[in-house]
PDB file of C-alpha atoms in Angstrom:
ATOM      1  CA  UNK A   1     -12.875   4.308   2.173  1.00 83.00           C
ATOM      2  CA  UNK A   2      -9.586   3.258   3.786  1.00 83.00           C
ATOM      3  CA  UNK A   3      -9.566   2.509   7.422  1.00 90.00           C
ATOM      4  CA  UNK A   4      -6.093   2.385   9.538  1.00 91.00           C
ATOM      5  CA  UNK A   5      -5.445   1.368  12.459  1.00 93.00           C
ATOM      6  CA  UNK A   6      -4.294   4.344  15.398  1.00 94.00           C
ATOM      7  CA  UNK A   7      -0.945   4.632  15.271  1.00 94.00           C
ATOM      8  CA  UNK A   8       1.605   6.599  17.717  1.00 95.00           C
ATOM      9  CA  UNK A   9       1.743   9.760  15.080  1.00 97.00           C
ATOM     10  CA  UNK A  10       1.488  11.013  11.312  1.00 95.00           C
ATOM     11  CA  UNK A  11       4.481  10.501  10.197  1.00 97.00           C
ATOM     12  CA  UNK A  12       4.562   6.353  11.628  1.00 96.00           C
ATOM     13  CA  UNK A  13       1.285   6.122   9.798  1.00 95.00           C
ATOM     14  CA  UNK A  14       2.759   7.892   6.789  1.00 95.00           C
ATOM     15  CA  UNK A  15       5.697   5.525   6.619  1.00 95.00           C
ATOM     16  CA  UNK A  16       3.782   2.640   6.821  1.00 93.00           C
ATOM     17  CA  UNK A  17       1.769   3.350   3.866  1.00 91.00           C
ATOM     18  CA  UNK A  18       4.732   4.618   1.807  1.00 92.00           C
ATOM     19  CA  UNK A  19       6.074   1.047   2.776  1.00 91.00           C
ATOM     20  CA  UNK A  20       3.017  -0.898   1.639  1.00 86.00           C
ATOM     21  CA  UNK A  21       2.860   1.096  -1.776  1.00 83.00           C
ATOM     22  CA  UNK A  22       6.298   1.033  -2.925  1.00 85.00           C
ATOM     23  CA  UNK A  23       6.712  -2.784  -2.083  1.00 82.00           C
ATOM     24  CA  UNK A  24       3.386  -4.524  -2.581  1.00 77.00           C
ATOM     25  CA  UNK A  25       2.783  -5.775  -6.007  1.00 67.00           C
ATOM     26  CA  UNK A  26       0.662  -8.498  -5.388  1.00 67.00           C
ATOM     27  CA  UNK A  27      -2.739  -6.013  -5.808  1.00 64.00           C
ATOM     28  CA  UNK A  28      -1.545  -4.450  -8.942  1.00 60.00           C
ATOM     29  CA  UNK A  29      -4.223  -4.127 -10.783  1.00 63.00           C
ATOM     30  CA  UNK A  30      -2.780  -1.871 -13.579  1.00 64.00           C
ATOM     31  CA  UNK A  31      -1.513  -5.437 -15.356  1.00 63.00           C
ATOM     32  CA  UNK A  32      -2.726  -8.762 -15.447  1.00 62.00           C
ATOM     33  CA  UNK A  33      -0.077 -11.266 -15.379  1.00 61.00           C
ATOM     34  CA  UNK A  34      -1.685 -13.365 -18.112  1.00 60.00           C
ATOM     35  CA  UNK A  35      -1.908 -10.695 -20.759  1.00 59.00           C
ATOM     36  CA  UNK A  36       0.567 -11.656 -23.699  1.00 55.00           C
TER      37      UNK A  36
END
């Protein structure tokens, strides 16, 4: 479940996420940083 806060329309909401997704790595879980 992913809960988000109300924002003013779609499309703000939509660029927010796109945001968060294209520049967070820090919860990648795809690759562990300690693999050799």
């Amino acid at each position: 479940t992913l809960f988000l806060p109300h924002y003013a329309s779609a499309k703000v909401c939509e660029e927010k996420l796109r945001y968060a997704a294209y520049n967070c790595v820090a919860i990648d879980t795809d690759m562990s940083p300690w693999e050799e």
